[in-house]
Amino acid sequence: MIPPDIRKITSTADAARARIFAARLTAALGVPPVEQARFLTGLTTRLREELARGGTELTLTVESSASDGALRLRAVSEPVSPGPDRTPSWRLTLACPGPLPRNTPRSAAPHETADAEAILAADEEVAAVLRHLDETEEQLRLHREELHQTNRGVMALHAELDAAARNQRDLLDAERTARGQAEKARRLLTFLADASAAVTASLDQEEIVRCLPELLVPEYASQVDVWLFDESASTNGARSAAAVAAARCDRPQHAGAYPGAFPGIDDLPPSALSPDRPLLSIPLTARRTSGVLTLTAPGDRFDEDTSVMLVELTRRAAIALENARRYEQHRDTAEALQRAQLTDLPPAEGLRMTARYLPATRGLNIGGDWYDAFPQPDGSLITVVGDVTGHGLRAAVIMGQLRTALRAYAVDNDSPARILTLLHRMLRHQQPNLYATAVVARFRPGDPHVVWAAAGHPPAMVRAPDGGVRVLDTRPGVMLGVPLPYEYEDHTAVLPAGSTLVLYTDGLVERRAHGIDPGIELLERTLADLDESAVEDLDGCAESLLKPLVHDSERDDDVCLLLCRTVAPARPKPE
């Protein structure tokens, strides 16, 4: 260690020597020149101040820090003048890079302090330079701090811009995702609406079942299997484990290699997996569960939103199937009731008859048309063809009531017009919202005339023995049940032997797209074009009339046709 250097400073020469020793000591300790200059000029300034007060005792000590071993040069000044003006000690400390010199620097020789004032004055000049340097460094520090703050602001702005760009990208991604989801939802809802319209447009179970694969394959399923419990319209005989589970639990079931976790759908264990793709089995449940719809995934899995749509479509298909089933039951019941009330044509002297009844093939449009033929107490024969407005079971029931009432009125009245007038009054009072059309014709044995009356009914036709056809197109009167009083009129037509009277309902001649007149004209032409041999065979004649008018087209309404052919009375055998 370098021993402390203690000396009294009472003159300028003492101060110069102390300054020279301090310069050599700081140089030996490896102090950088600028720091050395600052220390020396500070020391000189303090020594001058102490000389002005009478002198001082200066101690220069080199210390080593116990914590990190760093060297420090410490200058301590103690005033030598006693009294109240004695100033407290001052210290200057300088960090030294080191290492410690092997030898203590020598003190200044007398000749080195010959110009002590110049030495100290030079320090003052250096101090001025250092002050200028300090000011410059302070300005530089301020500029650096300002630049640092600017850089921090720029970096913060850059960070904000990056964050804003990230937020914008996130918003764009979210917007694209939302648009994609909205477009997907719109597409699913559009498909659901179109598919619902397709499955509910029919009242035929087989047609509905055929429609489902056409709608769903290949976009929403690679295969569709419909299992109806009554097997009336199923598409496949094999039943998957998922379909059986759905039928047993009455809940949608998903079978796949991984759980689907779809809302409202149970996941089956992998043992129920299809050989290659996942399955979705959904019960066909409306008022009851009538079957199971099983779909094979079009890819490696079902989409969640698509699965929800498929469950809803299946629910609507189940309603359509239930409606079709109930419609078929209703139609079959109405048709059975209708046919049960149709009359077996009675034998009549001088008259041959045949009749046809064809139910509608489209919609629930059966049950309102009827024909009838029955003998009167006086031996005459009443024939009737009628049509009740409305369709279905109620129309069939009303038709039966009208048929019974007409027969009852005919017991005491042989006039077709009178019978229709009484029937009209009954409907007006007992069934104010029900209307019907009818034509009634009366035949008397041995009389070549037919008496007839019509209530809003299509006109009857007569084919004469020579093949000529005429339409009995007199004023038909109002429909039965119209809310106004009305008296029908009887009309008479001559029917010589070999004549054929054609009575029919509007279902034979009326079509929605063309009205009724073209159908009446077609019936007239068809009847006129028949050979006499074809007319002789009444059953064949009926089929010949029906074929061009109804057999080749779907029927919106049921059809009644009654043919009455007059024949010459049989001559009595000679005895």
PDB file of N, CA, C and O in Angstrom, residues 11 187 294 318 387 403 463:
ATOM      1  N   SER A  11       1.748  27.993   1.528  1.00  0.00           N
ATOM      2  CA  SER A  11       2.244  28.911   0.498  1.00  0.00           C
ATOM      3  C   SER A  11       1.876  28.360  -0.854  1.00  0.00           C
ATOM      4  O   SER A  11       1.478  27.194  -1.014  1.00  0.00           O
ATOM      5  N   ARG A 187     -76.380 -20.098 -46.068  1.00  0.00           N
ATOM      6  CA  ARG A 187     -76.465 -21.227 -46.989  1.00  0.00           C
ATOM      7  C   ARG A 187     -77.230 -22.392 -46.354  1.00  0.00           C
ATOM      8  O   ARG A 187     -78.069 -23.024 -47.016  1.00  0.00           O
ATOM      9  N   THR A 294     -80.608 -42.230 -41.260  1.00  0.00           N
ATOM     10  CA  THR A 294     -79.183 -42.419 -41.008  1.00  0.00           C
ATOM     11  C   THR A 294     -78.390 -41.834 -42.167  1.00  0.00           C
ATOM     12  O   THR A 294     -78.638 -42.164 -43.330  1.00  0.00           O
ATOM     13  N   ALA A 318     -89.998 -35.714 -40.725  1.00  0.00           N
ATOM     14  CA  ALA A 318     -90.871 -36.579 -39.920  1.00  0.00           C
ATOM     15  C   ALA A 318     -92.297 -36.044 -39.903  1.00  0.00           C
ATOM     16  O   ALA A 318     -93.268 -36.809 -39.993  1.00  0.00           O
ATOM     17  N   ASP A 387    -122.319 -34.085 -57.293  1.00  0.00           N
ATOM     18  CA  ASP A 387    -120.968 -33.690 -56.840  1.00  0.00           C
ATOM     19  C   ASP A 387    -121.127 -32.709 -55.688  1.00  0.00           C
ATOM     20  O   ASP A 387    -121.717 -31.639 -55.843  1.00  0.00           O
ATOM     21  N   ARG A 403    -127.560 -38.417 -50.780  1.00  0.00           N
ATOM     22  CA  ARG A 403    -128.063 -39.600 -51.502  1.00  0.00           C
ATOM     23  C   ARG A 403    -129.310 -40.158 -50.806  1.00  0.00           C
ATOM     24  O   ARG A 403    -130.331 -40.472 -51.439  1.00  0.00           O
ATOM     25  N   ARG A 463    -126.052 -39.811 -77.362  1.00  0.00           N
ATOM     26  CA  ARG A 463    -125.632 -40.326 -78.666  1.00  0.00           C
ATOM     27  C   ARG A 463    -126.815 -41.056 -79.267  1.00  0.00           C
ATOM     28  O   ARG A 463    -127.341 -42.018 -78.688  1.00  0.00           O
TER      29      ARG A 463
END
